[in-house]
Amino acid sequence: MNTFWDRMAGRGPDEVTVAGMPVGPGSRVRLRPRSQADIVDLALDGRVAIVESLEEDDEGAVHVAVTLADDPGRDLGDARMPGHRFFYSVEEIEPLGEPDEPPAPRVLVAGIGNVFLGDDGFGVEVVRRLAEEPPVPGADVVDFGIRGMDLAYALQRDYAAVIFVDAAPMGCSPGTLSVLEPDMPDDEDTLVETHGMDPVRVLRLARGLGRLPDRVRVICCEPAAVDEALFELSAPVEAMVGEAVSLVKALVMEMIAENAGPGCRDRLTR
C-alpha cells in the first residue's frame, strides 16, 4: 500500500501561477490554510514559507511542499522530516514579492566532515566560525557534518551555486587550501550512506533527484591527521580556518555577482 509520502513523491510542474505570479522552488509565500480545525493549520496561518518543490499526487493534483522561512531546521524539511515540511494546495498560498522582481541568487555553503576524525572536521569548524560572524549576504551557511542525504535534498532548493568546505588529501603540505571544481562521473551509482559523506555521490544523487546548482566548488584543506583518537584539528589545519572563512566570503560574493541580474546587483549593494 502506498503511503502518503509515496503519493506525494511524484515530481510536479516546474512552476504554477498563483494570483498572476509564477510560483516555484525558492518562492516566498504566505500560508493561508483553508481548514482552521487542525491545530497545525491554526499555528501556520499567516506564516511566511519557502516553496521547496511542487509535487503531483497519483490523481494528478498539484501540492506545494514548503518549509517555514524562519525554521532553523529547514534542511530537515528537505529530508522530508515531519514537523519541518508541509504540503498545501495552490489555493492555500499567497505569493510574496513583486511579479517582475527575480529573487536574488543565493549560495549554499556546506560544511562537511566528521569532527571525531581530527582534521576531517575542518569544514564543520569553518562554517561554525562563519556562523559566529555577521551573516554573509546571499549565503545559507549550514553544518551538514556527515549527513549526505540531507545535503542532497538541500541542493534541490533554488541555489545558484554551492560551496563545499572539506578536508581532502591532495599531496600538498598540511594546511594547504585549494579551490576545486569537482568532476561529475557518468556512472549511475547514486547510493549515499545516511551517516556518511562522499561529495561526488551526493552530487550524483542530487542530480538524480532533479536538480544541481549551476556552479559547484570545493574549498578543501590538506589534512595532517585523520584519526579516530583525535577530537580537534591539527595545528597547521587549525591555522587555516580563518583564511578559509575569508575565502568562502570572497567566493560567495563572486558567485552572486556572476549570477545576479542588474536588479539583483542593485539590491545586493543597498
CSV table of N, CA and C in Angstrom, one decimal, residues 130-240:
chain,number,residue,atom,x,y,z
A,130,LEU,N,32.0,30.9,10.6
A,130,LEU,CA,31.2,31.8,9.8
A,130,LEU,C,29.9,32.1,10.5
A,131,ALA,N,29.3,31.1,11.2
A,131,ALA,CA,28.0,31.4,11.9
A,131,ALA,C,28.2,32.3,13.1
A,132,GLU,N,29.4,32.5,13.6
A,132,GLU,CA,29.7,33.4,14.7
A,132,GLU,C,29.8,34.8,14.2
A,133,GLU,N,30.0,35.0,13.0
A,133,GLU,CA,30.2,36.4,12.4
A,133,GLU,C,28.9,36.9,11.8
A,134,PRO,N,28.9,38.2,11.4
A,134,PRO,CA,27.7,38.7,10.7
A,134,PRO,C,27.4,37.9,9.5
A,135,PRO,N,26.1,37.7,9.2
A,135,PRO,CA,25.7,36.9,8.1
A,135,PRO,C,26.3,37.3,6.8
A,136,VAL,N,26.7,36.3,6.0
A,136,VAL,CA,27.3,36.5,4.7
A,136,VAL,C,26.1,36.8,3.7
A,137,PRO,N,26.0,38.0,3.1
A,137,PRO,CA,24.9,38.4,2.3
A,137,PRO,C,24.7,37.4,1.1
A,138,GLY,N,23.5,36.8,1.0
A,138,GLY,CA,23.3,35.9,-0.1
A,138,GLY,C,23.7,34.5,0.1
A,139,ALA,N,24.1,34.1,1.3
A,139,ALA,CA,24.6,32.8,1.6
A,139,ALA,C,23.8,32.1,2.7
A,140,ASP,N,23.5,30.8,2.6
A,140,ASP,CA,23.0,30.0,3.6
A,140,ASP,C,24.2,29.1,4.1
A,141,VAL,N,24.6,29.3,5.3
A,141,VAL,CA,25.7,28.6,5.9
A,141,VAL,C,25.2,27.5,6.8
A,142,VAL,N,25.5,26.2,6.4
A,142,VAL,CA,24.9,25.0,7.1
A,142,VAL,C,26.0,24.0,7.4
A,143,ASP,N,26.0,23.5,8.6
A,143,ASP,CA,26.8,22.4,9.0
A,143,ASP,C,26.1,21.1,8.7
A,144,PHE,N,26.5,20.4,7.7
A,144,PHE,CA,25.9,19.1,7.3
A,144,PHE,C,26.7,17.9,7.9
A,145,GLY,N,27.9,18.2,8.4
A,145,GLY,CA,28.6,17.1,9.0
A,145,GLY,C,28.8,15.9,8.1
A,146,ILE,N,28.2,14.7,8.5
A,146,ILE,CA,28.2,13.5,7.6
A,146,ILE,C,26.8,13.2,7.1
A,147,ARG,N,25.9,14.2,7.1
A,147,ARG,CA,24.5,13.9,6.6
A,147,ARG,C,24.4,14.1,5.1
A,148,GLY,N,24.9,13.1,4.4
A,148,GLY,CA,24.9,13.2,2.9
A,148,GLY,C,23.6,13.3,2.3
A,149,MET,N,22.6,12.5,2.8
A,149,MET,CA,21.3,12.5,2.2
A,149,MET,C,20.6,13.9,2.4
A,150,ASP,N,20.8,14.5,3.6
A,150,ASP,CA,20.2,15.8,3.8
A,150,ASP,C,20.8,16.9,2.9
A,151,LEU,N,22.1,16.8,2.6
A,151,LEU,CA,22.7,17.7,1.7
A,151,LEU,C,22.2,17.6,0.3
A,152,ALA,N,21.9,16.3,-0.1
A,152,ALA,CA,21.4,16.1,-1.5
A,152,ALA,C,20.0,16.7,-1.6
A,153,TYR,N,19.2,16.6,-0.6
A,153,TYR,CA,17.9,17.2,-0.6
A,153,TYR,C,18.0,18.7,-0.6
A,154,ALA,N,18.9,19.3,0.2
A,154,ALA,CA,19.1,20.7,0.3
A,154,ALA,C,19.4,21.3,-1.1
A,155,LEU,N,20.2,20.6,-1.9
A,155,LEU,CA,20.6,21.0,-3.2
A,155,LEU,C,19.4,21.1,-4.2
A,156,GLN,N,18.2,20.6,-3.8
A,156,GLN,CA,17.1,20.8,-4.6
A,156,GLN,C,16.5,22.2,-4.5
A,157,ARG,N,16.9,23.0,-3.6
A,157,ARG,CA,16.4,24.3,-3.5
A,157,ARG,C,17.0,25.1,-4.7
A,158,ASP,N,16.5,26.3,-4.8
A,158,ASP,CA,16.8,27.1,-6.0
A,158,ASP,C,18.1,27.9,-5.7
A,159,TYR,N,19.2,27.2,-5.4
A,159,TYR,CA,20.5,27.8,-5.2
A,159,TYR,C,21.2,28.0,-6.6
A,160,ALA,N,21.9,29.2,-6.7
A,160,ALA,CA,22.6,29.4,-7.9
A,160,ALA,C,24.0,28.7,-7.9
A,161,ALA,N,24.5,28.4,-6.7
A,161,ALA,CA,25.8,27.8,-6.5
A,161,ALA,C,25.9,27.1,-5.2
A,162,VAL,N,26.8,26.2,-5.0
A,162,VAL,CA,27.1,25.6,-3.7
A,162,VAL,C,28.6,25.5,-3.5
A,163,ILE,N,29.0,25.8,-2.3
A,163,ILE,CA,30.4,25.7,-1.9
A,163,ILE,C,30.5,24.6,-0.8
A,164,PHE,N,31.3,23.5,-1.1
A,164,PHE,CA,31.6,22.5,-0.1
A,164,PHE,C,32.9,23.0,0.6
A,165,VAL,N,32.9,22.8,1.9
A,165,VAL,CA,34.1,23.1,2.6
A,165,VAL,C,34.5,21.8,3.3
A,166,ASP,N,35.7,21.3,3.0
A,166,ASP,CA,36.0,19.9,3.4
A,166,ASP,C,37.5,19.8,3.6
A,167,ALA,N,38.0,18.7,4.2
A,167,ALA,CA,39.4,18.3,4.2
A,167,ALA,C,39.6,17.2,3.2
A,168,ALA,N,40.7,17.3,2.4
A,168,ALA,CA,40.9,16.3,1.4
A,168,ALA,C,42.4,16.2,1.1
A,169,PRO,N,42.9,15.0,1.1
A,169,PRO,CA,44.4,14.8,0.8
A,169,PRO,C,44.6,15.1,-0.7
A,170,MET,N,45.5,16.0,-1.0
A,170,MET,CA,45.8,16.4,-2.4
A,170,MET,C,47.3,16.2,-2.6
A,171,GLY,N,48.1,15.7,-1.6
A,171,GLY,CA,49.5,15.6,-1.8
A,171,GLY,C,50.3,16.9,-1.5
A,172,CYS,N,49.6,17.8,-0.9
A,172,CYS,CA,50.3,19.1,-0.6
A,172,CYS,C,50.7,19.1,0.9
A,173,SER,N,51.3,20.2,1.3
A,173,SER,CA,51.7,20.4,2.7
A,173,SER,C,50.5,20.5,3.6
A,174,PRO,N,50.5,20.0,4.8
A,174,PRO,CA,49.3,20.1,5.7
A,174,PRO,C,48.9,21.6,5.8
A,175,GLY,N,47.6,21.8,5.7
A,175,GLY,CA,47.1,23.2,5.8
A,175,GLY,C,47.0,23.9,4.5
A,176,THR,N,47.4,23.3,3.4
A,176,THR,CA,47.3,24.0,2.1
A,176,THR,C,45.8,24.0,1.7
A,177,LEU,N,45.3,25.2,1.3
A,177,LEU,CA,44.0,25.4,0.8
A,177,LEU,C,43.9,25.3,-0.7
A,178,SER,N,42.9,24.6,-1.2
A,178,SER,CA,42.7,24.5,-2.7
A,178,SER,C,41.2,24.8,-3.0
A,179,VAL,N,40.9,25.3,-4.1
A,179,VAL,CA,39.6,25.5,-4.6
A,179,VAL,C,39.4,24.7,-5.9
A,180,LEU,N,38.5,23.7,-5.8
A,180,LEU,CA,38.4,22.7,-6.9
A,180,LEU,C,37.0,22.8,-7.5
A,181,GLU,N,36.9,22.4,-8.8
A,181,GLU,CA,35.6,22.2,-9.4
A,181,GLU,C,35.5,20.7,-9.7
A,182,PRO,N,34.6,20.0,-8.9
A,182,PRO,CA,34.6,18.6,-9.0
A,182,PRO,C,34.1,18.0,-10.3
A,183,ASP,N,34.7,16.9,-10.7
A,183,ASP,CA,34.3,16.2,-11.9
A,183,ASP,C,33.0,15.4,-11.5
A,184,MET,N,32.1,15.3,-12.5
A,184,MET,CA,30.9,14.5,-12.3
A,184,MET,C,30.9,13.3,-13.1
A,185,PRO,N,31.3,12.1,-12.5
A,185,PRO,CA,31.4,10.9,-13.3
A,185,PRO,C,30.0,10.5,-13.9
A,186,ASP,N,30.1,9.8,-15.1
A,186,ASP,CA,28.8,9.5,-15.8
A,186,ASP,C,28.1,8.2,-15.3
A,187,ASP,N,28.8,7.5,-14.4
A,187,ASP,CA,28.1,6.2,-13.9
A,187,ASP,C,26.9,6.5,-13.1
A,188,GLU,N,26.1,5.5,-12.9
A,188,GLU,CA,24.8,5.7,-12.2
A,188,GLU,C,24.8,5.3,-10.8
A,189,ASP,N,25.9,5.1,-10.2
A,189,ASP,CA,26.0,4.7,-8.8
A,189,ASP,C,25.6,5.9,-7.9
A,190,THR,N,24.4,6.0,-7.4
A,190,THR,CA,23.9,7.1,-6.6
A,190,THR,C,23.7,6.8,-5.1
A,191,LEU,N,24.2,5.6,-4.7
A,191,LEU,CA,24.0,5.2,-3.3
A,191,LEU,C,24.7,6.2,-2.4
A,192,VAL,N,24.0,6.7,-1.4
A,192,VAL,CA,24.6,7.6,-0.4
A,192,VAL,C,24.3,7.0,1.0
A,193,GLU,N,25.4,6.9,1.7
A,193,GLU,CA,25.2,6.4,3.1
A,193,GLU,C,24.5,7.5,3.9
A,194,THR,N,23.5,7.1,4.7
A,194,THR,CA,22.8,8.1,5.5
A,194,THR,C,23.7,8.7,6.6
A,195,HIS,N,24.7,8.0,7.0
A,195,HIS,CA,25.6,8.5,8.0
A,195,HIS,C,27.1,8.6,7.4
A,196,GLY,N,27.2,9.0,6.2
A,196,GLY,CA,28.4,9.2,5.5
A,196,GLY,C,28.4,10.4,4.6
A,197,MET,N,29.6,10.8,4.1
A,197,MET,CA,29.6,12.0,3.3
A,197,MET,C,30.6,11.8,2.2
A,198,ASP,N,30.2,11.5,1.0
A,198,ASP,CA,31.1,11.5,-0.2
A,198,ASP,C,30.5,12.5,-1.1
A,199,PRO,N,31.2,13.7,-1.3
A,199,PRO,CA,30.6,14.8,-2.0
A,199,PRO,C,30.2,14.4,-3.4
A,200,VAL,N,31.0,13.6,-4.1
A,200,VAL,CA,30.7,13.2,-5.5
A,200,VAL,C,29.4,12.4,-5.5
A,201,ARG,N,29.2,11.5,-4.6
A,201,ARG,CA,28.0,10.7,-4.6
A,201,ARG,C,26.8,11.6,-4.2
A,202,VAL,N,27.0,12.5,-3.4
A,202,VAL,CA,25.9,13.5,-3.0
A,202,VAL,C,25.5,14.2,-4.3
A,203,LEU,N,26.5,14.7,-5.1
A,203,LEU,CA,26.1,15.4,-6.3
A,203,LEU,C,25.4,14.5,-7.3
A,204,ARG,N,25.8,13.3,-7.4
A,204,ARG,CA,25.1,12.4,-8.3
A,204,ARG,C,23.6,12.2,-7.8
A,205,LEU,N,23.5,12.0,-6.5
A,205,LEU,CA,22.1,11.8,-6.0
A,205,LEU,C,21.3,13.1,-6.3
A,206,ALA,N,21.8,14.2,-6.0
A,206,ALA,CA,21.1,15.5,-6.2
A,206,ALA,C,20.7,15.6,-7.7
A,207,ARG,N,21.6,15.2,-8.6
A,207,ARG,CA,21.3,15.3,-10.0
A,207,ARG,C,20.2,14.3,-10.3
A,208,GLY,N,20.2,13.1,-9.7
A,208,GLY,CA,19.1,12.2,-9.9
A,208,GLY,C,17.8,12.6,-9.4
A,209,LEU,N,17.8,13.4,-8.3
A,209,LEU,CA,16.6,13.9,-7.7
A,209,LEU,C,16.0,15.0,-8.6
A,210,GLY,N,16.8,15.6,-9.4
A,210,GLY,CA,16.2,16.5,-10.4
A,210,GLY,C,16.9,17.8,-10.5
A,211,ARG,N,17.9,18.2,-9.6
A,211,ARG,CA,18.5,19.5,-9.7
A,211,ARG,C,19.9,19.5,-9.1
A,212,LEU,N,20.7,20.3,-9.8
A,212,LEU,CA,22.0,20.6,-9.2
A,212,LEU,C,22.2,22.1,-9.5
A,213,PRO,N,22.9,22.9,-8.5
A,213,PRO,CA,23.2,24.3,-8.8
A,213,PRO,C,24.1,24.4,-10.0
A,214,ASP,N,24.1,25.5,-10.7
A,214,ASP,CA,24.9,25.7,-11.9
A,214,ASP,C,26.4,25.6,-11.6
A,215,ARG,N,26.7,26.1,-10.4
A,215,ARG,CA,28.2,26.1,-10.1
A,215,ARG,C,28.4,25.4,-8.8
A,216,VAL,N,29.4,24.5,-8.8
A,216,VAL,CA,29.8,23.7,-7.6
A,216,VAL,C,31.3,23.9,-7.4
A,217,ARG,N,31.7,24.3,-6.2
A,217,ARG,CA,33.1,24.5,-5.9
A,217,ARG,C,33.4,23.8,-4.5
A,218,VAL,N,34.6,23.3,-4.4
A,218,VAL,CA,35.0,22.7,-3.1
A,218,VAL,C,36.2,23.4,-2.6
A,219,ILE,N,36.1,24.0,-1.4
A,219,ILE,CA,37.3,24.6,-0.7
A,219,ILE,C,37.8,23.5,0.2
A,220,CYS,N,39.0,22.9,-0.1
A,220,CYS,CA,39.5,21.8,0.7
A,220,CYS,C,40.8,22.2,1.3
A,221,CYS,N,41.1,21.6,2.4
A,221,CYS,CA,42.3,21.8,3.2
A,221,CYS,C,43.1,20.5,3.3
A,222,GLU,N,44.4,20.5,3.0
A,222,GLU,CA,45.2,19.3,3.2
A,222,GLU,C,45.3,18.9,4.6
A,223,PRO,N,44.8,17.7,5.0
A,223,PRO,CA,44.9,17.3,6.4
A,223,PRO,C,46.3,16.9,6.8
A,224,ALA,N,46.6,17.0,8.1
A,224,ALA,CA,47.8,16.5,8.7
A,224,ALA,C,47.5,15.2,9.4
A,225,ALA,N,46.3,15.1,10.0
A,225,ALA,CA,46.0,13.8,10.8
A,225,ALA,C,44.5,13.6,10.7
A,226,VAL,N,44.1,12.4,10.3
A,226,VAL,CA,42.7,11.9,10.4
A,226,VAL,C,42.7,10.6,11.2
A,227,ASP,N,42.4,10.7,12.4
A,227,ASP,CA,42.5,9.6,13.3
A,227,ASP,C,41.3,9.6,14.3
A,228,GLU,N,40.7,8.4,14.6
A,228,GLU,CA,39.6,8.4,15.5
A,228,GLU,C,39.9,8.8,16.9
A,229,ALA,N,41.2,8.8,17.2
A,229,ALA,CA,41.6,9.2,18.6
A,229,ALA,C,41.7,10.7,18.8
A,230,LEU,N,41.6,11.5,17.6
A,230,LEU,CA,41.7,12.9,17.7
A,230,LEU,C,40.4,13.6,17.6
A,231,PHE,N,40.2,14.6,18.5
A,231,PHE,CA,38.9,15.3,18.6
A,231,PHE,C,39.1,16.8,18.3
A,232,GLU,N,40.2,17.1,17.7
A,232,GLU,CA,40.5,18.5,17.4
A,232,GLU,C,41.4,18.6,16.2
A,233,LEU,N,41.4,19.8,15.6
A,233,LEU,CA,42.2,20.0,14.4
A,233,LEU,C,43.7,20.0,14.7
A,234,SER,N,44.5,19.6,13.8
A,234,SER,CA,46.0,19.7,14.0
A,234,SER,C,46.3,21.2,13.8
A,235,ALA,N,47.5,21.6,14.3
A,235,ALA,CA,47.9,23.0,14.3
A,235,ALA,C,48.0,23.6,12.9
A,236,PRO,N,48.6,22.9,11.9
A,236,PRO,CA,48.6,23.6,10.6
A,236,PRO,C,47.2,23.7,10.0
A,237,VAL,N,46.3,22.8,10.2
A,237,VAL,CA,44.9,22.9,9.7
A,237,VAL,C,44.1,24.0,10.5
A,238,GLU,N,44.3,24.0,11.8
A,238,GLU,CA,43.6,25.0,12.6
A,238,GLU,C,44.0,26.4,12.2
A,239,ALA,N,45.3,26.6,11.8
A,239,ALA,CA,45.8,27.9,11.5
A,239,ALA,C,45.2,28.4,10.2
A,240,MET,N,44.5,27.6,9.4
A,240,MET,CA,44.0,28.0,8.1
A,240,MET,C,42.5,28.2,8.1
